[in-house]
CSV table of C-alpha atoms in Angstrom, one decimal:
chain,number,residue,atom,x,y,z
Q,1,MET,CA,0.0,0.0,0.3
Q,2,LYS,CA,1.0,3.4,-1.0
Q,3,ALA,CA,1.0,6.1,1.2
Q,4,GLN,CA,0.0,9.7,-0.6
Q,5,ILE,CA,0.9,12.0,0.4
Q,6,GLN,CA,-2.1,14.9,1.0
Q,7,THR,CA,-2.8,18.4,0.4
Q,8,SER,CA,-6.4,21.3,0.7
Q,9,GLU,CA,-6.5,21.1,-3.0
Q,10,THR,CA,-6.6,16.4,-2.7
Q,11,PRO,CA,-10.0,15.0,-0.9
Q,12,PRO,CA,-8.7,12.9,1.6
Q,13,ILE,CA,-8.4,9.3,-0.8
Q,14,SER,CA,-10.3,6.5,0.7
Q,15,LEU,CA,-9.6,2.6,1.3
Q,16,ALA,CA,-11.1,-0.9,0.8
Q,17,VAL,CA,-9.0,-3.8,2.8
Q,18,SER,CA,-9.8,-7.3,1.7
Q,19,GLY,CA,-8.7,-10.7,2.6
Q,20,PHE,CA,-10.3,-14.4,2.5
Q,21,PHE,CA,-11.3,-16.4,5.8
Q,22,ASP,CA,-10.8,-19.9,5.5
Q,23,ASN,CA,-13.8,-20.3,8.3
Q,24,GLU,CA,-17.0,-18.4,9.6
Q,25,GLN,CA,-16.1,-18.5,12.6
Q,26,ALA,CA,-13.1,-16.7,12.0
Q,27,ILE,CA,-14.5,-13.8,9.8
Q,28,GLU,CA,-17.3,-13.4,13.0
Q,29,GLN,CA,-13.9,-13.0,14.7
Q,30,ALA,CA,-12.9,-11.1,12.8
Q,31,MET,CA,-15.6,-8.2,12.2
Q,32,HIS,CA,-15.7,-7.6,15.3
Q,33,GLY,CA,-12.4,-7.0,16.3
Q,34,CYS,CA,-13.4,-4.6,13.0
Q,35,LEU,CA,-16.9,-3.4,15.1
Q,36,GLN,CA,-14.6,-3.2,17.8
Q,37,ARG,CA,-12.3,-0.3,15.8
Q,38,GLY,CA,-14.9,1.7,14.8
Q,39,ILE,CA,-15.6,0.7,11.8
Q,40,PRO,CA,-19.3,0.4,11.8
Q,41,ARG,CA,-21.1,-2.9,10.0
Q,42,ASP,CA,-22.5,-1.4,7.1
Q,43,LEU,CA,-19.1,-0.9,5.5
Q,44,ILE,CA,-18.4,-4.5,6.2
Q,45,GLU,CA,-19.4,-7.1,3.1
Q,46,VAL,CA,-18.7,-11.2,3.3
Q,47,ALA,CA,-18.6,-12.5,-0.5
Q,48,VAL,CA,-18.7,-15.5,-1.4
Q,49,SER,CA,-18.1,-17.9,-4.9
Q,50,PRO,CA,-21.3,-20.3,-5.7
Q,51,GLN,CA,-18.2,-22.9,-5.4
Q,52,ALA,CA,-17.4,-21.9,-1.2
Q,53,ALA,CA,-21.0,-21.3,-0.7
Q,54,PRO,CA,-22.0,-24.1,1.2
Q,55,ARG,CA,-19.7,-24.0,3.4
Q,56,PHE,CA,-19.8,-21.0,4.4
Q,57,PHE,CA,-23.3,-19.7,6.9
Q,58,GLY,CA,-24.8,-23.7,6.1
Q,59,GLY,CA,-25.3,-22.6,2.4
Q,60,LYS,CA,-27.4,-19.4,2.8
Q,61,THR,CA,-26.1,-16.9,1.0
Q,62,GLY,CA,-27.5,-14.7,-1.0
Q,63,LYS,CA,-27.3,-12.7,-4.2
Q,64,PRO,CA,-25.1,-9.0,-4.7
Q,65,ARG,CA,-28.0,-7.0,-4.2
Q,66,ASP,CA,-28.0,-3.4,-4.4
Q,67,SER,CA,-29.6,-0.8,-1.4
Q,68,TRP,CA,-33.3,-0.8,-2.4
Q,69,PHE,CA,-34.1,0.8,0.9
Q,70,SER,CA,-31.1,4.6,-0.1
Q,71,TRP,CA,-33.4,4.2,-3.1
Q,72,ALA,CA,-37.0,3.9,-0.9
Q,73,GLY,CA,-35.4,7.2,1.2
Q,74,ARG,CA,-34.9,9.1,-2.0
Q,75,GLY,CA,-37.8,8.7,-3.6
Q,76,ALA,CA,-39.3,9.4,-0.1
Q,77,LEU,CA,-37.5,12.9,-0.7
Q,78,ALA,CA,-38.1,13.5,-4.2
Q,79,GLY,CA,-41.8,12.9,-3.7
Q,80,LEU,CA,-42.0,14.5,-0.3
Q,81,LEU,CA,-40.2,17.9,-2.7
Q,82,LEU,CA,-42.4,17.3,-5.1
Q,83,THR,CA,-45.6,17.4,-3.2
Q,84,ALA,CA,-45.2,20.2,-1.5
Q,85,ALA,CA,-44.5,22.8,-3.9
Q,86,VAL,CA,-47.3,21.6,-5.3
Q,87,SER,CA,-49.7,22.0,-2.5
Q,88,LEU,CA,-48.2,25.9,-2.0
Q,89,ILE,CA,-48.8,26.2,-6.2
Q,90,LEU,CA,-52.3,25.8,-4.4
Q,91,VAL,CA,-52.5,27.6,-1.3
Q,92,MET,CA,-50.9,30.7,-3.2
Q,93,LEU,CA,-53.4,30.4,-5.2
Q,94,PRO,CA,-55.6,33.5,-5.7
Q,95,GLY,CA,-59.3,32.4,-4.1
Q,96,TYR,CA,-58.8,29.3,-3.2
Q,97,ALA,CA,-61.5,28.7,0.2
Q,98,THR,CA,-58.8,27.5,2.9
Q,99,SER,CA,-61.4,26.9,5.3
Q,100,ARG,CA,-62.6,23.6,4.5
Q,101,SER,CA,-59.9,22.1,1.4
Q,102,MET,CA,-57.4,23.1,3.9
Q,103,ALA,CA,-57.3,19.4,4.5
Q,104,VAL,CA,-57.1,18.0,1.3
Q,105,VAL,CA,-53.9,20.2,0.3
Q,106,GLN,CA,-52.1,18.9,3.5
Q,107,LEU,CA,-53.1,15.0,2.7
Q,108,LEU,CA,-52.6,15.8,-0.7
Q,109,GLY,CA,-49.4,17.3,-0.5
Q,110,PRO,CA,-46.4,15.9,1.8
Q,111,ASP,CA,-48.0,12.2,3.1
Q,112,ILE,CA,-49.3,11.3,0.3
Q,113,GLY,CA,-45.8,12.0,-1.8
Q,114,VAL,CA,-44.0,10.5,0.5
Q,115,ILE,CA,-45.3,7.3,1.0
Q,116,ALA,CA,-45.5,7.4,-3.0
Q,117,GLY,CA,-42.2,8.6,-3.5
Q,118,ALA,CA,-40.8,5.9,-1.0
Q,119,ALA,CA,-42.9,2.9,-2.8
Q,120,LEU,CA,-41.7,4.2,-6.4
Q,121,GLY,CA,-38.1,4.6,-5.2
Q,122,ALA,CA,-37.6,1.0,-4.1
Q,123,LEU,CA,-39.2,-0.2,-6.7
Q,124,TYR,CA,-37.1,1.0,-8.3
Q,125,GLY,CA,-34.1,0.4,-6.6
Q,126,MET,CA,-35.6,-4.0,-6.2
Q,127,LEU,CA,-36.0,-3.6,-10.2
Q,128,LYS,CA,-32.4,-2.1,-10.5
Q,129,PRO,CA,-29.5,-4.8,-12.0
Q,130,VAL,CA,-27.3,-5.2,-8.9
Q,131,THR,CA,-23.0,-3.7,-10.4
Q,132,VAL,CA,-20.5,-5.8,-7.7
Q,133,SER,CA,-17.6,-4.0,-7.3
Q,134,PRO,CA,-14.1,-5.0,-8.1
Q,135,GLN,CA,-13.2,-5.5,-4.7
Q,136,LEU,CA,-15.7,-8.0,-4.1
Q,137,GLN,CA,-15.4,-9.3,-7.9
Q,138,ARG,CA,-11.7,-10.1,-6.1
Q,139,VAL,CA,-14.2,-13.5,-4.4
Q,140,SER,CA,-13.8,-15.3,-7.7
Q,141,GLN,CA,-10.0,-15.6,-7.4
Q,142,ARG,CA,-10.8,-18.7,-4.8
Q,143,ARG,CA,-13.1,-21.6,-4.9
Q,144,ASP,CA,-12.7,-21.9,-0.8
Q,145,SER,CA,-12.7,-18.5,0.9
Q,146,ALA,CA,-14.6,-16.1,1.6
Q,147,LEU,CA,-13.5,-12.4,1.3
Q,148,MET,CA,-14.8,-9.9,3.9
Q,149,LEU,CA,-14.1,-6.4,2.2
Q,150,VAL,CA,-13.9,-2.9,4.7
Q,151,HIS,CA,-15.0,-0.1,2.9
Q,152,LEU,CA,-14.1,4.6,2.8
Q,153,LEU,CA,-10.9,3.3,5.4
Q,154,SER,CA,-8.5,6.9,5.6
Q,155,VAL,CA,-4.3,5.2,5.4
Q,156,GLN,CA,-4.4,5.1,9.2
Q,157,GLU,CA,-7.4,3.0,9.8
Q,158,ALA,CA,-6.4,0.5,6.9
Q,159,ARG,CA,-3.5,-0.8,8.4
Q,160,ILE,CA,-5.1,-1.3,11.6
Q,161,ILE,CA,-7.7,-3.4,9.5
Q,162,GLU,CA,-5.3,-5.1,8.3
Q,163,GLY,CA,-3.9,-6.2,11.1
Q,164,VAL,CA,-7.2,-7.2,12.5
Q,165,LEU,CA,-7.8,-9.9,9.2
Q,166,LYS,CA,-4.0,-10.6,9.5
Q,167,ALA,CA,-4.6,-11.6,13.4
Q,168,HIS,CA,-7.7,-13.7,12.7
Q,169,GLY,CA,-6.2,-15.5,10.1
Q,170,ALA,CA,-6.8,-14.1,6.7
Q,171,SER,CA,-4.8,-14.8,3.5
Q,172,GLN,CA,-4.2,-11.8,0.6
Q,173,VAL,CA,-5.0,-8.7,2.6
Q,174,GLU,CA,-5.1,-6.1,0.5
Q,175,ALA,CA,-5.8,-2.4,0.7
Q,176,GLU,CA,-6.5,-0.4,-2.7
Q,177,PRO,CA,-8.2,3.0,-3.4
Q,178,ASP,CA,-12.2,1.9,-2.7
Q,179,SER,CA,-14.7,1.5,-5.1
Q,180,LEU,CA,-17.6,3.5,-3.6
Q,181,THR,CA,-15.3,7.1,-4.1
Q,182,MET,CA,-13.9,6.5,-6.9
Q,183,THR,CA,-17.1,6.4,-8.5
Q,184,ALA,CA,-18.4,9.7,-6.2
Q,185,THR,CA,-15.2,11.1,-7.8
Q,186,ALA,CA,-15.9,10.7,-11.6
């Protein structure tokens, strides 16, 4: 791993650390070690190749999935903003009777917009093709092991997490620029 000198013009580098494990217990211990060092669980991924799947987690491995939940949040926000703007326009119309139909404007505005936007966002997230990060594609190199991947680490954190993975039996531990940040800056 090469350290990069950062200036005020250079965005901070973010690394992903990954390593292969031969058994499920070692993965759980390494994950616990990462959690103890303050790494959030949603930044830790475990992947297995189809050939290794029966050996790990009782063969109950799932397909790669995208974050449909985040698309639901994006849809809810878009629905809220859109219907709030429509409600504001309706209220501002000259001659609009505010006594009886104000409740209808409030109901049709943000309430239904958030629910409909969240539903449409979640549907889009579920139907959207899944893109597997280059780091997770590394799992295809080994047919007998599981790959653990920890995202969005600074250079100092990456060195610590490399040590944690190695201490729990990981092999072929690598730290490389994180694909999550490469797509965000590109």
